[in-house]
Coordinates of C-alpha atoms and ligand atoms in Angstrom, one line a residue:
M1 CA -14.0 19.4 13.4
S2 CA -11.9 21.5 10.9
I3 CA -10.6 19.7 7.9
T4 CA -7.0 20.1 9.2
N5 CA -7.9 18.5 12.5
E6 CA -9.7 15.7 10.8
L7 CA -6.7 14.9 8.6
Q8 CA -4.4 15.1 11.5
A9 CA -6.5 12.7 13.6
T10 CA -6.7 10.2 10.7
I11 CA -2.9 10.3 10.2
E12 CA -2.2 9.9 13.9
Q13 CA -4.4 6.8 14.1
M14 CA -2.8 5.3 10.9
V15 CA 0.8 6.0 11.9
Q16 CA 1.6 4.0 15.0
R17 CA 4.8 2.1 16.1
G18 CA 4.5 -1.6 15.5
K19 CA 1.6 -1.3 13.1
G20 CA 1.0 -1.1 9.4
I21 CA -1.7 -1.2 6.7
L22 CA -3.5 -4.1 5.1
A23 CA -4.2 -3.5 1.4
A24 CA -7.4 -5.4 0.7
D25 CA -8.5 -3.2 -2.3
E26 CA -8.1 -5.6 -5.2
S27 CA -10.2 -4.6 -8.1
H28 CA -12.7 -7.2 -9.5
P29 CA -10.3 -8.6 -12.1
T30 CA -7.4 -8.8 -9.6
I31 CA -9.4 -10.6 -6.8
A32 CA -10.7 -13.0 -9.5
K33 CA -7.1 -13.9 -10.4
R34 CA -6.2 -14.5 -6.7
F35 CA -9.4 -16.6 -6.2
A36 CA -8.8 -18.6 -9.4
A37 CA -5.4 -19.7 -7.9
I38 CA -7.4 -21.5 -5.2
D39 CA -10.3 -22.5 -7.4
V40 CA -12.8 -20.1 -5.9
E41 CA -15.2 -18.2 -8.1
A42 CA -15.3 -14.4 -7.5
T43 CA -18.8 -13.3 -6.8
P44 CA -20.1 -10.5 -4.6
E45 CA -20.8 -13.1 -1.9
S46 CA -17.4 -14.8 -2.1
R47 CA -15.6 -11.5 -2.0
C48 CA -17.7 -10.4 1.0
A49 CA -17.1 -13.7 2.8
Y50 CA -13.3 -13.4 2.3
R51 CA -13.1 -9.8 3.3
T52 CA -15.3 -10.4 6.3
L53 CA -12.8 -13.1 7.3
L54 CA -9.9 -10.7 7.0
F55 CA -11.6 -7.8 8.8
T56 CA -12.8 -9.9 11.8
A57 CA -9.5 -11.9 12.3
P58 CA -9.0 -11.9 16.1
G59 CA -6.0 -9.8 17.3
I60 CA -5.1 -8.0 14.1
E61 CA -5.9 -4.6 15.5
D62 CA -2.6 -4.9 17.5
F63 CA -0.6 -4.8 14.3
I64 CA -2.9 -3.3 11.6
S65 CA -3.9 0.4 12.0
A66 CA -5.8 0.8 8.7
V67 CA -7.3 -1.2 5.8
I68 CA -7.6 -0.1 2.2
E69 CA -10.9 -1.3 0.8
F70 CA -12.3 -1.6 -2.7
E71 CA -15.5 0.4 -3.5
E72 CA -17.8 -2.7 -3.4
T73 CA -16.6 -3.6 0.1
L74 CA -17.7 -0.2 1.5
A75 CA -21.3 -1.2 0.8
Q76 CA -21.0 -4.8 2.1
S77 CA -22.0 -6.1 5.5
A78 CA -21.1 -8.8 8.0
G79 CA -24.5 -9.6 9.5
D80 CA -26.1 -6.2 10.3
R81 CA -22.9 -4.2 10.4
A82 CA -21.3 -2.5 7.4
L83 CA -17.7 -3.7 6.8
P84 CA -16.2 -0.2 7.3
E85 CA -18.0 -0.1 10.6
V86 CA -16.6 -3.5 11.6
L87 CA -13.1 -2.1 11.1
A88 CA -13.8 1.2 12.9
Q89 CA -15.2 -0.5 15.9
R90 CA -11.9 -2.4 16.3
G91 CA -10.0 0.9 16.1
I92 CA -8.8 0.2 12.5
V93 CA -9.2 3.1 10.1
P94 CA -11.2 2.2 6.9
G95 CA -9.9 3.6 3.6
I96 CA -10.7 3.3 -0.1
K97 CA -8.8 2.9 -3.3
V98 CA -10.0 5.6 -5.6
D99 CA -8.0 5.3 -8.8
K100 CA -9.7 3.5 -11.7
G101 CA -6.7 1.6 -12.9
K102 CA -3.9 2.2 -15.4
G103 CA -3.5 2.3 -19.2
P104 CA -1.0 3.5 -21.7
L105 CA 0.1 7.1 -21.7
A106 CA -0.8 8.5 -25.1
L107 CA 2.1 9.2 -27.5
S108 CA 4.6 7.9 -25.0
P109 CA 5.2 4.2 -25.7
G110 CA 5.9 2.1 -22.7
D111 CA 4.7 4.7 -20.1
L112 CA 1.6 4.1 -18.1
I113 CA -0.9 6.5 -16.5
T114 CA -3.7 6.0 -14.0
Y115 CA -7.3 7.1 -14.5
G116 CA -10.0 8.4 -12.2
L117 CA -9.7 12.2 -11.5
D118 CA -13.0 13.1 -13.1
G119 CA -15.7 13.3 -10.4
L120 CA -13.2 12.4 -7.7
A121 CA -14.4 15.1 -5.2
E122 CA -18.0 13.8 -5.4
R123 CA -16.9 10.2 -5.1
L124 CA -14.8 11.0 -2.0
A125 CA -17.8 12.7 -0.4
Q126 CA -19.8 9.6 -0.9
Y127 CA -17.0 7.3 0.4
K128 CA -16.7 9.4 3.4
R129 CA -20.4 9.0 4.2
Q130 CA -19.7 5.3 3.9
G131 CA -17.0 5.5 6.6
A132 CA -13.7 5.9 4.6
R133 CA -11.3 8.3 6.2
F134 CA -8.3 7.9 3.8
A135 CA -7.8 7.1 0.1
K136 CA -5.2 5.4 -2.1
W137 CA -4.1 6.1 -5.6
R138 CA -1.4 4.1 -7.5
E139 CA 0.7 5.2 -10.4
V140 CA 2.8 2.5 -12.1
Y141 CA 6.2 2.7 -13.7
S142 CA 7.5 0.0 -15.8
I143 CA 11.3 -0.2 -16.2
S144 CA 12.9 -0.8 -19.7
D145 CA 16.0 0.7 -21.3
C146 CA 14.0 3.8 -22.2
N147 CA 11.1 3.8 -19.7
P148 CA 9.9 5.5 -17.7
T149 CA 10.5 8.6 -19.9
Q150 CA 10.8 12.1 -18.4
L151 CA 7.3 12.8 -19.8
G152 CA 6.0 9.7 -18.1
I153 CA 7.6 10.6 -14.8
A154 CA 6.2 14.2 -15.0
A155 CA 2.6 13.1 -16.0
N156 CA 2.4 10.5 -13.3
A157 CA 3.6 13.0 -10.6
E158 CA 1.0 15.5 -11.7
M159 CA -1.8 12.9 -11.4
L160 CA -0.7 11.9 -7.9
A161 CA -0.5 15.5 -6.8
R162 CA -3.9 16.5 -8.2
Y163 CA -5.4 13.4 -6.5
A164 CA -3.8 14.2 -3.2
A165 CA -4.9 17.8 -3.3
V166 CA -8.6 16.8 -4.0
C167 CA -8.4 14.4 -1.1
Q168 CA -7.1 16.9 1.4
E169 CA -9.7 19.4 0.3
Q170 CA -12.3 16.8 1.2
G171 CA -10.7 15.9 4.5
V172 CA -9.6 12.5 3.3
A173 CA -6.0 11.6 4.0
P174 CA -4.2 10.6 0.8
I175 CA -1.9 7.6 0.4
V176 CA 0.4 8.5 -2.5
E177 CA 1.6 5.3 -4.2
P178 CA 4.2 5.4 -6.9
E179 CA 5.0 1.8 -7.8
V180 CA 8.2 1.1 -9.8
L181 CA 7.5 -2.5 -11.0
I182 CA 9.7 -5.4 -10.1
D183 CA 9.1 -6.9 -13.6
G184 CA 12.2 -7.2 -15.8
D185 CA 15.8 -8.0 -15.6
H186 CA 17.1 -4.5 -14.5
S187 CA 19.7 -4.2 -11.8
L188 CA 19.3 -2.8 -8.3
T189 CA 21.2 0.3 -9.4
R190 CA 18.7 0.9 -12.3
C191 CA 15.8 0.6 -9.9
A192 CA 17.4 3.1 -7.5
E193 CA 17.9 5.6 -10.4
V194 CA 14.3 5.3 -11.5
T195 CA 12.9 5.4 -8.0
E196 CA 14.9 8.5 -7.2
A197 CA 13.7 10.3 -10.3
V198 CA 10.1 9.3 -9.7
Q199 CA 10.1 10.4 -6.0
K200 CA 11.8 13.8 -6.8
E201 CA 9.2 14.7 -9.4
I202 CA 6.4 13.6 -7.1
F203 CA 7.5 15.9 -4.3
H204 CA 7.9 18.8 -6.7
A205 CA 4.3 18.2 -7.9
L206 CA 2.9 17.9 -4.4
Y207 CA 4.5 21.2 -3.5
R208 CA 3.1 22.9 -6.6
H209 CA -0.3 21.6 -5.8
R210 CA -0.1 22.8 -2.1
V211 CA -0.4 19.4 -0.7
V212 CA 0.3 19.3 3.1
L213 CA 3.1 16.8 3.5
E214 CA 2.3 16.2 7.2
H215 CA -1.1 14.8 6.0
I216 CA 0.0 12.2 3.4
I217 CA 1.4 8.7 3.7
L218 CA 3.9 7.6 1.0
K219 CA 3.6 4.1 -0.3
P220 CA 6.6 3.4 -2.5
N221 CA 8.3 0.3 -3.8
M222 CA 11.5 -0.9 -2.1
V223 CA 14.6 -0.6 -4.3
L224 CA 15.2 -4.1 -5.6
P225 CA 16.8 -5.8 -8.6
G226 CA 14.2 -6.8 -11.3
K227 CA 12.7 -10.3 -10.7
D228 CA 14.6 -11.7 -13.8
H229 CA 17.9 -10.1 -12.9
A230 CA 20.8 -12.6 -12.5
D231 CA 21.8 -11.4 -9.0
R232 CA 19.6 -11.4 -5.9
A233 CA 20.3 -8.7 -3.3
S234 CA 20.4 -9.2 0.5
A235 CA 17.9 -7.6 2.8
E236 CA 20.7 -5.3 4.1
E237 CA 21.6 -4.1 0.6
I238 CA 17.9 -3.5 -0.2
A239 CA 17.5 -1.6 3.0
E240 CA 20.5 0.5 2.4
E241 CA 19.7 1.4 -1.2
T242 CA 16.0 2.0 -0.5
L243 CA 16.9 4.4 2.4
R244 CA 19.6 6.2 0.4
V245 CA 16.9 7.0 -2.3
L246 CA 14.3 8.0 0.2
R247 CA 16.7 10.2 2.2
R248 CA 17.5 12.1 -1.0
T249 CA 13.9 12.6 -2.0
V250 CA 11.3 12.5 0.8
P251 CA 11.0 15.5 3.1
T252 CA 11.0 14.7 6.8
A253 CA 7.6 16.4 7.1
V254 CA 6.1 13.1 5.7
P255 CA 5.1 11.1 8.8
S256 CA 5.2 7.6 7.4
I257 CA 6.5 5.5 4.5
N258 CA 4.5 2.3 4.1
F259 CA 6.0 0.0 1.5
L260 CA 4.0 -2.0 -1.0
S261 CA 5.0 -5.7 -1.3
G262 CA 4.9 -5.6 -5.2
G263 CA 5.6 -9.3 -5.8
M264 CA 8.1 -10.0 -3.0
N265 CA 7.2 -13.1 -1.1
P266 CA 5.9 -12.7 2.4
E267 CA 9.1 -13.7 4.2
E268 CA 11.2 -11.4 2.0
S269 CA 9.0 -8.4 2.4
T270 CA 9.1 -8.9 6.2
A271 CA 12.9 -9.4 6.3
N272 CA 13.5 -6.3 4.1
L273 CA 11.3 -4.1 6.3
N274 CA 13.1 -5.4 9.4
A275 CA 16.5 -4.7 7.9
M276 CA 15.5 -1.0 7.4
N277 CA 14.2 -0.6 10.9
A278 CA 17.0 -2.6 12.6
G279 CA 19.8 -1.0 10.5
F280 CA 18.5 2.6 10.5
P281 CA 16.6 3.2 13.7
Q282 CA 17.1 7.0 13.4
A283 CA 15.1 7.3 10.1
P284 CA 13.0 10.4 10.2
W285 CA 9.8 8.7 9.1
L286 CA 8.0 5.7 10.5
L287 CA 9.0 2.9 8.1
S288 CA 6.2 0.3 7.9
F289 CA 4.1 -1.8 5.5
S290 CA 1.0 -1.5 3.4
Y291 CA 1.1 -5.0 2.0
G292 CA -1.5 -6.7 -0.2
R293 CA -0.1 -10.0 -1.5
A294 CA 2.5 -10.4 1.2
L295 CA -0.2 -10.4 3.9
Q296 CA -2.9 -12.2 2.0
Q297 CA -1.1 -15.0 0.1
P298 CA -0.9 -17.4 3.2
V299 CA -4.5 -16.5 4.1
L300 CA -5.8 -17.5 0.7
Q301 CA -3.8 -20.7 0.8
A302 CA -5.3 -21.6 4.2
W303 CA -8.8 -20.6 3.3
Q304 CA -9.4 -22.3 -0.1
G305 CA -12.9 -20.8 -0.1
R306 CA -14.1 -23.1 2.7
A307 CA -16.0 -21.8 5.7
E308 CA -14.4 -24.5 7.9
N309 CA -11.0 -23.1 7.1
A310 CA -11.8 -19.5 8.2
A311 CA -10.2 -19.7 11.6
A312 CA -7.0 -21.2 10.2
A313 CA -7.0 -18.4 7.5
Q314 CA -7.4 -15.8 10.2
R315 CA -4.5 -17.2 12.2
A316 CA -2.4 -17.0 9.0
L317 CA -3.3 -13.3 8.7
L318 CA -2.5 -12.6 12.4
K319 CA 0.9 -14.3 12.0
R320 CA 2.0 -12.2 9.1
A321 CA 0.5 -9.0 10.7
R322 CA 2.4 -9.8 13.9
L323 CA 5.7 -10.5 12.1
N324 CA 5.5 -7.3 10.1
G325 CA 4.6 -5.4 13.2
L326 CA 7.8 -6.7 14.7
A327 CA 9.7 -5.8 11.5
Q328 CA 8.4 -2.3 11.9
R329 CA 10.2 -2.2 15.3
G330 CA 13.3 -3.9 13.9
E331 CA 12.6 -6.9 16.2
Y332 CA 11.9 -9.7 13.6
Q333 CA 14.0 -12.8 13.3
S334 CA 13.6 -15.3 10.5
S335 CA 13.5 -18.1 13.1
M336 CA 10.1 -16.7 14.1
E337 CA 8.7 -18.0 10.8
S338 CA 8.5 -21.5 12.1
Q339 CA 6.5 -20.6 15.2
D340 CA 2.8 -20.2 15.0
Ligands
13P1 P1 1.0 -5.5 -3.0 O1 1.5 -5.4 -1.6 O2 0.4 -6.8 -3.3 O3 1.9 -4.9 -4.0 O4 -0.3 -4.5 -3.0 C1 -0.3 -3.3 -2.5 C2 -1.2 -2.4 -3.2 O5 -2.0 -1.8 -2.6 C3 -1.0 -2.2 -4.6 O6 -1.7 -1.1 -5.1

């Protein structure tokens, strides 16, 4: 198969009505933090048991089209089957987080930058042999009175575009993830202003680097007030502001926008996605989810690290996947939260 056909086939399988993406790609320190909250020690075995539970949850393939994995998971197995193969056999596309985390951007206080471009083509070739068909890279923008700076916005856009170009050259579909953080007391308007500047710069950079927009998925933040801001915003306001920014910045050639949950609670992230799809059914892209915490929080709570809780934990995942699948169609109602 040509690289173009390969990318097209991957995107078509990932972008489906009523379905979204499960982000299960927590790095070792992040999963250790999630496990610590339920008093579970993070070891290769406990991480494997947990991710096996996620990937084998009955029924999720009806609402989950793809899963983002961490490098370690690609090499782990459930019985005699590699975990990426477990997903593939259920019709779920396995993918891989390829960035190596963030740090400060030199000489630009308050700005962040993500590492991991060196050797990326070779790593992608190896991940592909292990079954990964798409990749994810996250750039992070922290809002303050003076951040992100124009330099920060430009440097981060350049990283995302170079990553996406390397992925496409290797026949791996790139998820482009710019996350404007929810931390802080900024207003919804300030988040909108920053998100718009960030997205504009990213699409300029993708164009400069010859990235084929039909073969990417955008994974942005929703436009929200900071978590310490005095006023909360309604799902309808969030939907309207988010789509205003995206319409101004994201070309319609992009097939799908899959939001990150970024610290919203599970119910909020479902209600906000639903408000977008119910209020703006003519949006030119599929509007869906690529949630980590918002899908997994109830699963971890139900699991508590005990094998006897695995079935209840899987039901918790299926419930959130199903409700977000409905939100993708604009058919979710909050009264559904109380049904199992
Ligand atoms: P959250 O949905 O928990 O923000 O995670 C999504 C993700 O993949 C972050 O990189």
